[in-house]
mmCIF file of C-alpha atoms in Angstrom:
data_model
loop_
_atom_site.group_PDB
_atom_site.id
_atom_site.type_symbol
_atom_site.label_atom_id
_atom_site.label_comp_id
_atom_site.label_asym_id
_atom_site.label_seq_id
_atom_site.Cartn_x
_atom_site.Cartn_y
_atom_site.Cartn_z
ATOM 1 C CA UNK A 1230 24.685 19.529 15.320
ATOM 2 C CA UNK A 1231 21.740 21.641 17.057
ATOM 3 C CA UNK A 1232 17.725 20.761 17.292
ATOM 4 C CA UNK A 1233 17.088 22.807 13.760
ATOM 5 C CA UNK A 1234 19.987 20.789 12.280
ATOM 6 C CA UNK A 1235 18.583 18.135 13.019
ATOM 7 C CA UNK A 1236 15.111 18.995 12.331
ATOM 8 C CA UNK A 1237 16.002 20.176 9.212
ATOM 9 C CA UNK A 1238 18.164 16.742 8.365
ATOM 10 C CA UNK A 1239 15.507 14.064 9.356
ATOM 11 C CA UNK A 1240 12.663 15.846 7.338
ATOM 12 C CA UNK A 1241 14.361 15.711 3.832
ATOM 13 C CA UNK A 1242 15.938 12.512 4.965
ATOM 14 C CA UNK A 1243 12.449 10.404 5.699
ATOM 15 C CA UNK A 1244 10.690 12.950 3.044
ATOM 16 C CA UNK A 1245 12.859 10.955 0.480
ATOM 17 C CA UNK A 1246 13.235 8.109 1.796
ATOM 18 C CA UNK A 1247 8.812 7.625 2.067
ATOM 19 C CA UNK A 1248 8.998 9.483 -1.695
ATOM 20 C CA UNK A 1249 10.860 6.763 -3.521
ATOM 21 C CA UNK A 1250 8.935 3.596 -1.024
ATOM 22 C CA UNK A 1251 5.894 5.078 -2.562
ATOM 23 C CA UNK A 1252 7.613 5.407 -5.975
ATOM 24 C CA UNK A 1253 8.163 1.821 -5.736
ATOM 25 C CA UNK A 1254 5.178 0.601 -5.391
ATOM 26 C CA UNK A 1255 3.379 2.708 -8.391
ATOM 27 C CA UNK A 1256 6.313 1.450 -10.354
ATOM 28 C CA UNK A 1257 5.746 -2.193 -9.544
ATOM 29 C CA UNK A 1258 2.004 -1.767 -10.254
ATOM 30 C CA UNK A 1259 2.716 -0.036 -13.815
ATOM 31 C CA UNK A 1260 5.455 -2.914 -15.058
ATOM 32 C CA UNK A 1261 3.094 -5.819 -14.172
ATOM 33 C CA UNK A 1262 0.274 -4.134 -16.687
ATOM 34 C CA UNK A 1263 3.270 -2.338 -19.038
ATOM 35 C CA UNK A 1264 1.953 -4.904 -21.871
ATOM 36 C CA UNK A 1265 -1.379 -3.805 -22.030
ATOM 37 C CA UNK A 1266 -1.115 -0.131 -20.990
ATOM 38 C CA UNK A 1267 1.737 1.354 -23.343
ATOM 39 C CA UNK A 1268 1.826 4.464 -21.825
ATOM 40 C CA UNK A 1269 3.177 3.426 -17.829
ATOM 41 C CA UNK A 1270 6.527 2.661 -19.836
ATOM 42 C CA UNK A 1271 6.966 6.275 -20.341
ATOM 43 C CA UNK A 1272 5.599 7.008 -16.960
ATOM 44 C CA UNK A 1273 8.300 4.765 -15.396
ATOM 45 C CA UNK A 1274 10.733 6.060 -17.010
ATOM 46 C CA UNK A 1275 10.214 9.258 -15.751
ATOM 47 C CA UNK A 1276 9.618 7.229 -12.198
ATOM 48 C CA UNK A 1277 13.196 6.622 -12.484
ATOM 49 C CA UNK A 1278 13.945 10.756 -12.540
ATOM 50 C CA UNK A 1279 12.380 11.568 -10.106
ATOM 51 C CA UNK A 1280 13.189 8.551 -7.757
ATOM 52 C CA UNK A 1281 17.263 9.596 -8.654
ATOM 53 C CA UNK A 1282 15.859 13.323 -7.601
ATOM 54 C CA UNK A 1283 14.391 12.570 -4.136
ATOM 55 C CA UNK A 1284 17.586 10.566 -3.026
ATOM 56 C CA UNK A 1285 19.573 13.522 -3.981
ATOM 57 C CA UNK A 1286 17.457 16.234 -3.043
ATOM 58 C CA UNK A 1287 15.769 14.550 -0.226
ATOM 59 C CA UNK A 1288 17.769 11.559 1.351
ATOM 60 C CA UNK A 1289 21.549 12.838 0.178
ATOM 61 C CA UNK A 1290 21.187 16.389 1.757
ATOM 62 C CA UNK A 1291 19.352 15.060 5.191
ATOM 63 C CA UNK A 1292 22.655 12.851 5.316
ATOM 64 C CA UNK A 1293 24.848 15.733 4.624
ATOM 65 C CA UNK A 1294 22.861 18.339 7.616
ATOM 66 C CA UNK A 1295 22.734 15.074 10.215
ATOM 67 C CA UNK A 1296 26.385 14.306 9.554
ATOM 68 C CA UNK A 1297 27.237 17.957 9.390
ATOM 69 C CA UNK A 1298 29.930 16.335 6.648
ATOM 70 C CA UNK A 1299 30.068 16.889 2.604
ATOM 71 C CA UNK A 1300 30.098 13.161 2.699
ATOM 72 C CA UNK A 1301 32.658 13.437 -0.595
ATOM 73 C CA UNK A 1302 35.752 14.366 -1.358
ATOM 74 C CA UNK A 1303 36.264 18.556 -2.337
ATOM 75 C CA UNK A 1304 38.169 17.761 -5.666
ATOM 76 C CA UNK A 1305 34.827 15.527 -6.196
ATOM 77 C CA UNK A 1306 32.202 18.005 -6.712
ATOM 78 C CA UNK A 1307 32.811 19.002 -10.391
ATOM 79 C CA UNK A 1308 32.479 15.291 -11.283
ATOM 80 C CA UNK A 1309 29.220 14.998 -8.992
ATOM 81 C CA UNK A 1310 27.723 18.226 -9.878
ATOM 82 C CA UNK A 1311 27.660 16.172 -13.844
ATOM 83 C CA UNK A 1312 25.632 13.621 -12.128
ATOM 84 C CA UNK A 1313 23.172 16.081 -10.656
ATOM 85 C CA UNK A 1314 22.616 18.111 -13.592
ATOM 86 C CA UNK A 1315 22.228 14.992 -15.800
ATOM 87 C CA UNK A 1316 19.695 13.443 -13.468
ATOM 88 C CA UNK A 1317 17.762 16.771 -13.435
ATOM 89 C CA UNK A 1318 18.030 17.354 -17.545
ATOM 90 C CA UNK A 1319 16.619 13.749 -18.034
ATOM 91 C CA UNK A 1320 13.726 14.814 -15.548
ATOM 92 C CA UNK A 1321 13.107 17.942 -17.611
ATOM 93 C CA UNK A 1322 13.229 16.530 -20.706
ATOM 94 C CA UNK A 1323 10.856 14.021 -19.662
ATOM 95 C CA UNK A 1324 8.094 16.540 -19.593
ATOM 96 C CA UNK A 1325 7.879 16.781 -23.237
ATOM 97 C CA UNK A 1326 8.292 13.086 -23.965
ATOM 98 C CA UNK A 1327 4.871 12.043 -21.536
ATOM 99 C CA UNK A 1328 3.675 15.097 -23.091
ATOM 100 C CA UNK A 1329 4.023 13.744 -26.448
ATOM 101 C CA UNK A 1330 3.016 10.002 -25.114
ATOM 102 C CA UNK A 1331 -0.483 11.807 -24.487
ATOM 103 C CA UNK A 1332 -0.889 13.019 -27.315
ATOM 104 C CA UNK A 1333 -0.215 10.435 -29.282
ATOM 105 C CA UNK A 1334 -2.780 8.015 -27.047
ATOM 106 C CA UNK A 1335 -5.736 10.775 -28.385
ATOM 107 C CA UNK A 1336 -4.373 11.358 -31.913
ATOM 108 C CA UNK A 1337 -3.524 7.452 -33.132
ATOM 109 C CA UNK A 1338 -4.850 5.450 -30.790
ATOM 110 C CA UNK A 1339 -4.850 2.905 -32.451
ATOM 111 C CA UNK A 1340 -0.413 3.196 -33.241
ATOM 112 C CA UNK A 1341 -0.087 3.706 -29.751
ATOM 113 C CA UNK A 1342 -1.399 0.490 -28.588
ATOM 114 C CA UNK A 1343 0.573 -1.611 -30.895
ATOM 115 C CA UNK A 1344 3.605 0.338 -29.974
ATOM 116 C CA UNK A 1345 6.884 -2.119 -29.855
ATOM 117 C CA UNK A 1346 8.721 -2.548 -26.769
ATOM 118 C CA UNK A 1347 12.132 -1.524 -28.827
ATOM 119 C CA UNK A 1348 10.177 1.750 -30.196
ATOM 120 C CA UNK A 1349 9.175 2.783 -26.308
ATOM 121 C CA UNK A 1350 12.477 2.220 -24.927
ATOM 122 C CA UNK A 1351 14.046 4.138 -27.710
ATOM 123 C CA UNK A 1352 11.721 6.645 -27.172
ATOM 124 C CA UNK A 1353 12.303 6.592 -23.696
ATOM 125 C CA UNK A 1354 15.870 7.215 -24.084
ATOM 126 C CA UNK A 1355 16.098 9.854 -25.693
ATOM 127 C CA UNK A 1356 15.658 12.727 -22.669
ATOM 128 C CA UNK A 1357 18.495 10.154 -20.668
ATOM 129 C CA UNK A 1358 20.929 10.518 -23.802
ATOM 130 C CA UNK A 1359 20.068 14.290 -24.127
ATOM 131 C CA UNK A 1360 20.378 14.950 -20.606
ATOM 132 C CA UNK A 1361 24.021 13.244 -20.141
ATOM 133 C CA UNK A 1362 25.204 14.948 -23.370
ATOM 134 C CA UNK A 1363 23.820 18.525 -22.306
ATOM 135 C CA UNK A 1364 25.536 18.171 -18.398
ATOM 136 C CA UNK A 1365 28.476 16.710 -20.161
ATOM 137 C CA UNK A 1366 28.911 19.829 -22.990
ATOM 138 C CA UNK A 1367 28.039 22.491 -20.051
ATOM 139 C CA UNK A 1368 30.941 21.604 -17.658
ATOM 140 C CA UNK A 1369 33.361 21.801 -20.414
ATOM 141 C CA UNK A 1370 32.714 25.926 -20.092
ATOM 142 C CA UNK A 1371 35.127 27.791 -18.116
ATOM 143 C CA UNK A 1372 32.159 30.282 -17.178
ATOM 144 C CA UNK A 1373 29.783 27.630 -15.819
ATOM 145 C CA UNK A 1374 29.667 27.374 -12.013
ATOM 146 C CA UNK A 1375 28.661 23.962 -10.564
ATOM 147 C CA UNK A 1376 27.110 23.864 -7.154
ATOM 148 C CA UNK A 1377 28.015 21.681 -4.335
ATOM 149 C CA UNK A 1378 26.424 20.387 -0.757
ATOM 150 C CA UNK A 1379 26.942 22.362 2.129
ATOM 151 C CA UNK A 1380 25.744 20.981 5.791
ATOM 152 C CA UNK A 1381 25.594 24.468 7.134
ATOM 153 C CA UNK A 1382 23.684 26.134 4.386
ATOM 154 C CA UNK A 1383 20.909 22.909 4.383
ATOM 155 C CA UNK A 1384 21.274 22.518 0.715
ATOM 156 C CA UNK A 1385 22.768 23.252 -2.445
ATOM 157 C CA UNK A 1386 25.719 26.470 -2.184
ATOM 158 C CA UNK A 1387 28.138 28.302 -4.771
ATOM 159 C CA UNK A 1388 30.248 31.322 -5.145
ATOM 160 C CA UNK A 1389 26.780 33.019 -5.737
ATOM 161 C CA UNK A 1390 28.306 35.724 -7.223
ATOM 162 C CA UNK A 1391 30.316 34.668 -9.707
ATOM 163 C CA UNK A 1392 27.199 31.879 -10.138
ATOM 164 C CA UNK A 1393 25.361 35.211 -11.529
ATOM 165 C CA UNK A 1394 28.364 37.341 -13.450
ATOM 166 C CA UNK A 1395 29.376 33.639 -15.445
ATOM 167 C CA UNK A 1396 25.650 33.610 -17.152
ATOM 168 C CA UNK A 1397 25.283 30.536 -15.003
ATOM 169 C CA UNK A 1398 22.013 31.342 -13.529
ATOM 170 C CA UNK A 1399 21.174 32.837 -16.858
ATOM 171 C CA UNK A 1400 22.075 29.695 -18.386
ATOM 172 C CA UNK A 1401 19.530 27.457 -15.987
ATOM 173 C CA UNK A 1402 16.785 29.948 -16.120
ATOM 174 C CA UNK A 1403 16.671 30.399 -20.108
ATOM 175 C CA UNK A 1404 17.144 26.384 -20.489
ATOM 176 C CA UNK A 1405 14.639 25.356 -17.459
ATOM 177 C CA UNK A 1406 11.731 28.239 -19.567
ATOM 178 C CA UNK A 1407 12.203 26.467 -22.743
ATOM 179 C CA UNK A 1408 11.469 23.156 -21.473
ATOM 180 C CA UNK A 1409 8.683 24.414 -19.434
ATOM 181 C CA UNK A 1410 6.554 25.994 -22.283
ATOM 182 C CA UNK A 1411 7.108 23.304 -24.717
ATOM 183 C CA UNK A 1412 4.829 20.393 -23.294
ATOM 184 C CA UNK A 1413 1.508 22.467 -22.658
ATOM 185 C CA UNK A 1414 1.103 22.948 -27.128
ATOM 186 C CA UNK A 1415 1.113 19.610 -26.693
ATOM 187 C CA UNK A 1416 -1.517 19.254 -23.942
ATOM 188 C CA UNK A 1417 -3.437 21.317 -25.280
ATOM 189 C CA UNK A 1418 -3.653 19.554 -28.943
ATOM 190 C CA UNK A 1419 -4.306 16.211 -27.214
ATOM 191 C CA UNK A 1420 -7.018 18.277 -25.093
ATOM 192 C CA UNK A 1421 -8.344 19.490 -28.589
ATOM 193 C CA UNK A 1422 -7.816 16.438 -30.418
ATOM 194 C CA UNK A 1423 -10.206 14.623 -27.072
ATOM 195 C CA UNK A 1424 -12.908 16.718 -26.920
ATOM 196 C CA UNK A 1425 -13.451 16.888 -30.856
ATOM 197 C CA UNK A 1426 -13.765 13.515 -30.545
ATOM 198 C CA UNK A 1427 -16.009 13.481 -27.983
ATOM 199 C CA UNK A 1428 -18.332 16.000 -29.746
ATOM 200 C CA UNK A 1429 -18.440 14.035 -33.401
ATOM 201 C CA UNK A 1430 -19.089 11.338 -31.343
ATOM 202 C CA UNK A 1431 -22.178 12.929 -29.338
ATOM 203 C CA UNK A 1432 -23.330 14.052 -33.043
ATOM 204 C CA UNK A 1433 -23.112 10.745 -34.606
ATOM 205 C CA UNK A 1434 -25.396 9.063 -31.333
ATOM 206 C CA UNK A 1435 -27.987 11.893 -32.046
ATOM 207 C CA UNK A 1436 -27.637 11.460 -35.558
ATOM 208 C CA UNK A 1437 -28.491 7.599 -34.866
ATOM 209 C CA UNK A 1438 -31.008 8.229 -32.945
ATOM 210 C CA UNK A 1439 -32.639 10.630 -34.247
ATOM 211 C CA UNK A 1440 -36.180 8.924 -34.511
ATOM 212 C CA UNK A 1441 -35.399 6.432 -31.214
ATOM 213 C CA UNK A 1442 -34.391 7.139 -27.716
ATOM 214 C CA UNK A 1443 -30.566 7.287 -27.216
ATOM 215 C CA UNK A 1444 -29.211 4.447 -26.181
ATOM 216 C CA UNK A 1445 -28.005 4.702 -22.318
ATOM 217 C CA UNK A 1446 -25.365 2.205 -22.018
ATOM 218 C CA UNK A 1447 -23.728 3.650 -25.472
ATOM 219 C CA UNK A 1448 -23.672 7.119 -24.008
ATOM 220 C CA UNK A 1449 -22.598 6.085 -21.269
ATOM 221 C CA UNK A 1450 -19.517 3.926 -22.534
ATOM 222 C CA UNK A 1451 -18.476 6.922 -24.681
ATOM 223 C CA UNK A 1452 -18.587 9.667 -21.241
ATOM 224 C CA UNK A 1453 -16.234 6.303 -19.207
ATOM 225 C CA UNK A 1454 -13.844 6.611 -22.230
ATOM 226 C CA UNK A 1455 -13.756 10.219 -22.294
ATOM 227 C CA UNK A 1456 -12.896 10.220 -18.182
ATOM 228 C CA UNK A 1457 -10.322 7.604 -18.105
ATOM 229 C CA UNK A 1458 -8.488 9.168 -20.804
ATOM 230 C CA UNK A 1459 -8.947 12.876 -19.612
ATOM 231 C CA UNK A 1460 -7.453 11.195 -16.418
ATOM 232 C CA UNK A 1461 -4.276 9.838 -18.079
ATOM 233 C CA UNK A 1462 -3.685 13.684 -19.050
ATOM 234 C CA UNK A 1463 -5.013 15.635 -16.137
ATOM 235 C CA UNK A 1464 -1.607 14.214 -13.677
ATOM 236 C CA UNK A 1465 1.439 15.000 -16.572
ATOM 237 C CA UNK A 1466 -0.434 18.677 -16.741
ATOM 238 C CA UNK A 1467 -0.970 19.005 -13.063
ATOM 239 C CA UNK A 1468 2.783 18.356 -12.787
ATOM 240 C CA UNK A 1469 4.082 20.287 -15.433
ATOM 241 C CA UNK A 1470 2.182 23.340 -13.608
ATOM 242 C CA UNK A 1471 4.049 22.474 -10.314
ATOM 243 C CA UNK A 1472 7.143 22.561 -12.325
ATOM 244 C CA UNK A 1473 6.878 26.044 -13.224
ATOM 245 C CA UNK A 1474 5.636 27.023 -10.173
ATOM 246 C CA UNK A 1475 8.523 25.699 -8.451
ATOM 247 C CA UNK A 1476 11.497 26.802 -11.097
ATOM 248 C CA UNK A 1477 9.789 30.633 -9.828
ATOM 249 C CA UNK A 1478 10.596 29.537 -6.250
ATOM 250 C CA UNK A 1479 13.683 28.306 -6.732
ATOM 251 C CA UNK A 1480 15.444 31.209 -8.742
ATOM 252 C CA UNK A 1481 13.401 33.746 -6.519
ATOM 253 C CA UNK A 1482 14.960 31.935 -3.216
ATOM 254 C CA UNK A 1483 18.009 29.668 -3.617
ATOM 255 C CA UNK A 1484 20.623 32.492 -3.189
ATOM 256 C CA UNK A 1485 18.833 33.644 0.806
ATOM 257 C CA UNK A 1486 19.561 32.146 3.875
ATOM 258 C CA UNK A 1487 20.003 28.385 4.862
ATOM 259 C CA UNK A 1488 15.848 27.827 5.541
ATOM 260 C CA UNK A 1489 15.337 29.413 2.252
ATOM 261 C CA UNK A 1490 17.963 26.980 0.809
ATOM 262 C CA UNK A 1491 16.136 24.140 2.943
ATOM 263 C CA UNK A 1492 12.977 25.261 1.344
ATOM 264 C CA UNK A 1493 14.432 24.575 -2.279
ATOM 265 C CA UNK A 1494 15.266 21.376 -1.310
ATOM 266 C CA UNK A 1495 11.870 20.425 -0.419
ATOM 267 C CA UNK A 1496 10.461 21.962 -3.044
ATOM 268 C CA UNK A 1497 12.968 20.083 -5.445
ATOM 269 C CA UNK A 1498 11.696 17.143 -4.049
ATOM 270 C CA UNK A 1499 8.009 17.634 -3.834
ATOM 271 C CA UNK A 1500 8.226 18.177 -7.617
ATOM 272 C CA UNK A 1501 9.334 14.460 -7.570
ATOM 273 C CA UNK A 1502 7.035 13.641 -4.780
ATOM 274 C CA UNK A 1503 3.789 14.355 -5.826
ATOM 275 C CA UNK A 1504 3.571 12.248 -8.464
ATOM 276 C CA UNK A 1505 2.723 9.290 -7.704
ATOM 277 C CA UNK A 1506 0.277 11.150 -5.287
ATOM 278 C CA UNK A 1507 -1.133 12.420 -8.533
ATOM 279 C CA UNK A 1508 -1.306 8.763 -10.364
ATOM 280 C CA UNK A 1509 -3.009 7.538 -7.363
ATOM 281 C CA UNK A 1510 -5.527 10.224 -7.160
ATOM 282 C CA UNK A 1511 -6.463 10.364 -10.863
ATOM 283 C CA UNK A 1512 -5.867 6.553 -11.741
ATOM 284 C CA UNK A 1513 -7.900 4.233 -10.906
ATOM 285 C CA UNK A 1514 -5.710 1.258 -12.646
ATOM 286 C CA UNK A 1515 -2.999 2.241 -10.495
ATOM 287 C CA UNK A 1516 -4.487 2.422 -7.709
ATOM 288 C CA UNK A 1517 -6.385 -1.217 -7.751
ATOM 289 C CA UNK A 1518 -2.938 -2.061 -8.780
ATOM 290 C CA UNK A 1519 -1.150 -0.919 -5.689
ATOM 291 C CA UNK A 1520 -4.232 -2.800 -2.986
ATOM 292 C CA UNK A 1521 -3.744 -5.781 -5.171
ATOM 293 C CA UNK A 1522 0.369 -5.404 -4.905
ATOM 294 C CA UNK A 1523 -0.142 -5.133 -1.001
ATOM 295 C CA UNK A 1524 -2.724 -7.942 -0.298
ATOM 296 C CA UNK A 1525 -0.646 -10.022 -2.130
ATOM 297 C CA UNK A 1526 2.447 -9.025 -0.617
ATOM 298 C CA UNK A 1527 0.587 -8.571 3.202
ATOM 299 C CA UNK A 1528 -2.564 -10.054 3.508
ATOM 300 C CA UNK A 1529 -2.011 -13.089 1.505
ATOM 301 C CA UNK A 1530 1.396 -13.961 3.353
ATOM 302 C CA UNK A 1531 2.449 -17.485 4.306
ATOM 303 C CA UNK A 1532 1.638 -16.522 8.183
ATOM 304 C CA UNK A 1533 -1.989 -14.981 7.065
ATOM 305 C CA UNK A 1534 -2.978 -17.824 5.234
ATOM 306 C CA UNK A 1535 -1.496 -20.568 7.784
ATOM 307 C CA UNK A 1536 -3.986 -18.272 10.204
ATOM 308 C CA UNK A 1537 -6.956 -17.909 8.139
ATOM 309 C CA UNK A 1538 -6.731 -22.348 7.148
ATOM 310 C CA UNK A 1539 -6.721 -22.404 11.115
ATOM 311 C CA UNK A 1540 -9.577 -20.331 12.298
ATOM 312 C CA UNK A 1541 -11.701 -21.707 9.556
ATOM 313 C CA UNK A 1542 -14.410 -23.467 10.794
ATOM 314 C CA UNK A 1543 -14.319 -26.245 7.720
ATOM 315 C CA UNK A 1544 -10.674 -26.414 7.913
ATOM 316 C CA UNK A 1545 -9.898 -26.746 11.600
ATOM 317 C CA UNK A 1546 -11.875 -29.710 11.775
ATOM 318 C CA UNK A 1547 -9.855 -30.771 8.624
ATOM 319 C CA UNK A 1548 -6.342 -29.901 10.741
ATOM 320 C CA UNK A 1549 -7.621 -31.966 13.991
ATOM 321 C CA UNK A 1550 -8.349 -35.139 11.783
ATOM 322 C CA UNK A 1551 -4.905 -34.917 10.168
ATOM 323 C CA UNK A 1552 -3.334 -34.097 14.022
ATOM 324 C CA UNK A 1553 -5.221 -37.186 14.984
ATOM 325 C CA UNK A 1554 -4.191 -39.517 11.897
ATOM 326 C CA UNK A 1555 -0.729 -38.369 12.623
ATOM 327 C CA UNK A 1556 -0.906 -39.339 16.381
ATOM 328 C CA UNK A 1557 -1.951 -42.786 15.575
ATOM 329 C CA UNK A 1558 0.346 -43.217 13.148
ATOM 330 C CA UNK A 1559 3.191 -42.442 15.518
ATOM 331 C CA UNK A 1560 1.804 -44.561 18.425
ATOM 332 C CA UNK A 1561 1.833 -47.402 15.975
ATOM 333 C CA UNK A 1562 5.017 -46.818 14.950
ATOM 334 C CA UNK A 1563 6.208 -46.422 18.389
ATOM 335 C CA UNK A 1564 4.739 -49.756 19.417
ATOM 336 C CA UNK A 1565 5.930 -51.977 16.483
ATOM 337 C CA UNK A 1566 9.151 -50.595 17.396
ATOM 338 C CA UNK A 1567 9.095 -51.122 21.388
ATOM 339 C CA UNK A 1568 7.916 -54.989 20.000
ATOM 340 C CA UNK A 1569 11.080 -55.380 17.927
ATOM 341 C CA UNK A 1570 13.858 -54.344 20.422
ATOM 342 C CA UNK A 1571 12.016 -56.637 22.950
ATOM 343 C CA UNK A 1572 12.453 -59.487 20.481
ATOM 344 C CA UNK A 1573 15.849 -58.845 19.575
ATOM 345 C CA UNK A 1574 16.452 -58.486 23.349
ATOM 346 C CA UNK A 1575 15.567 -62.055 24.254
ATOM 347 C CA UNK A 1576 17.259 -63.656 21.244
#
C-alpha cells in the first residue's frame, strides 16, 4: 500500500464512518418526536438506506484500499452483489415514497396526522420489499453482470465489457431514469396544492378585512405555516436533484481509471451524506432536536452536573455543611467506639 492508497482508503473510510455518526443523531432526534410529526417515520426509513449506503460505499471500500484485500471470499460476490443492489433499490424507491409522504402532508392534512403506526410502517415497506424482490429477479438472468470490490481499482470493477454487450448498464440506466422522473409530478402537485392554499387563504384575510386593517398576527401565522411546510419539501427535492445529478456522473465515469472509480464512490456516498446536512439546514425541529440530544447526552452528564452543584455559590456552602455534619458524625462515632474497647479492656 502507497501514500494515494492510503489517501484514497482513509477518506471514504472516515467520510462514512462521520456520515452515518451524523445519521445517528438526526435519527435519534426524529424517533423521539415520530408521534407527533408523522412524516420523520418515512424520513427514517430512508435514514436507514442511506446509512446501509455509506458503510458500503464509504466505510466497506476504505477497508478494502487500506487492506489492499477483497475482504470476502471470490465465490462470494454474486451473493453480495444481491445485497448491494437491494440496499440501493430500497434507496431509490424511497424517493417516490417521501415524495408521496409530501404530498400527502399538503393535500389531506388532516389524514396524514392521524396516520396509524401499522399504515406508516406498511407504507414504509414497501420500497424494502420491492427492492429485495427486484435484486433477487435480476440475478436470476444469465446476461446480468454483478460488480465486485477491487482494492486496486478504489471501488466498484466488472468485466466492463461484457457489463455493456449483456444490457447490464442498459438495464441500470433505464431503471435508475424511471425512478428519477417519477417523484418531481409529485413535488410539483404538493408545490401546487401549497401555494393554492396559500393564495385562497390570502383572499379570504382580504376578504375579511375588507373594511378593517388586516390582522398582523393572522398573516403572519399563515406566512410561518407556509415556511415550515415549504421546508419539509425543499430537502426531499434538493436531494432528488443530487440524485440525478449524480446517476449522470456515475454512468459518464465509473468505467475510467481508479480516481474516476474513487470519485463514484464518493459521490455514491455524498448522495447519502448530504442529507441530514439538508434536514439540519432546512429544519428547524431537527435541529433543536439534535442541541437538545447533545446537552442532554454532554452537558448535562453525571460529571457536569457533580461540577456545576460544586462551583455553585448556594450549593457549595450546602456541600461544606454536609462535609462538616459528616465529620462530626464520624468523630463521634469514633469516640463512642475508642470508649467501648477501653471498657471491655478493663473488664
Amino acid at each position: 500500500m502507497d501514500a494515494s492508497d492510503a489517501a484514497a482508503g482513509i477518506f471514504l473510510l472516515l467520510f462514512g464512518i462521520v456520515g452515518c455518526a451524523l445519521y445517528g443523531l438526526i435519527v435519534c432526534s426524529m424517533w423521539r418526536m415520530v408521534n407527533e410529526i408523522v412524516g420523520f417515520r418515512f424520513l427514517i426509513s430512508q435514514a436507514l438506506t442511506d446509512i446501509l449506503l455509506m458503510i458500503q460505499f464509504g466505510i466497506w471500500p476504505g477497508i478494502v484500499i487500506l487492506t489492499q484485500n477483497e475482504i470476502i471470499n471470490e465465490s462470494w460476490r454474486w451473493n453480495i452483489h444481491i445485497y448491494l443492489d437491494f440496499t440501493w433499490w430500497a434507496m431509490v424507491y424511497h424517493y417516490t415514497v417521501i415524495a408521496w409522504s409530501r404530498l400527502a402532508a399538503v393535500q389531506w392534512p388532516n389524514w396524514f396526522r392521524t396516520l396509524p403506526h401499522g399504515t406508516s410502517i406498511m407504507i414504509c415497506a414497501i420500497p424494502w420489499f420491492t427492492g429485495l424482490l427486484q435484486s433477487l429477479v435480476e440475478h436470476q438472468f444469465d446476461w446480468f453482470t454483478p460488480l465486485f470490490y477491487s482494492p486496486t481499482r478504489y471501488g466498484m470493477h466488472s468485466d466492463w465489457e461484457k457489463y455493456e454487450l449483456s444490457g447490464t448498464n442498459t438495464y441500470y440506466m433505464v431503471c435508475n431514469v424511471i425512478l428519477m422522473v417519477v417523484p418531481f409530478p409529485l413535488y410539483v402537485l404538493a408545490l401546487a396544492v401549497l401555494f393554492q392554499r396559500q393564495t385562497s387563504r390570502n383572499m379570504q384575510l382580504r376578504s375579511k378585512y375588507s373594511h378593517a386593517p388586516i390582522s398582523t398576527s393572522s398573516y403572519a401565522a399563515q406566512q410561518r405555516q407556509l415556511s415550515i411546510e415549504t421546508r419539509l419539501l425543499v430537502p426531499c427535492i434538493i436531494n432528488t436533484i443530487l440524485f440525478v445529478v449524480g446517476q449522470v456522473f456515475i454512468s459518464q465515469c465509473s468505467k475510467h481509471g481508479k480516481w474516476m472509480n474513487w470519485a463514484v464512490m464518493v459521490v455514491f456516498a455524498t448522495n447519502s451524506f448530504v442529507n441530514p446536512l439538508l434536514y439540519l439546514f432546512f429544519s428547524s425541529v431537527i435541529r433543536k432536536g439534535v442541541l437538545s440530544n447533545c446537552r442532554k447526552n454532554f452537558s448535562l452528564s453525571a460529571i457536569y452536573n457533580d461540577y456545576e452543584m460544586r462551583s455553585s455559590p448556594r450549593t457549595s456552602s450546602i456541600v461544606m455543611r454536609l462535609n462538616h455534619r459528616d465529620s462530626t458524625i464520624t468523630s463521634n462515632l469514633n469516640c463512642r467506639l475508642s470508649i467501648s474497647s477501653k471498657r471491655c479492656i478493663r473488664l
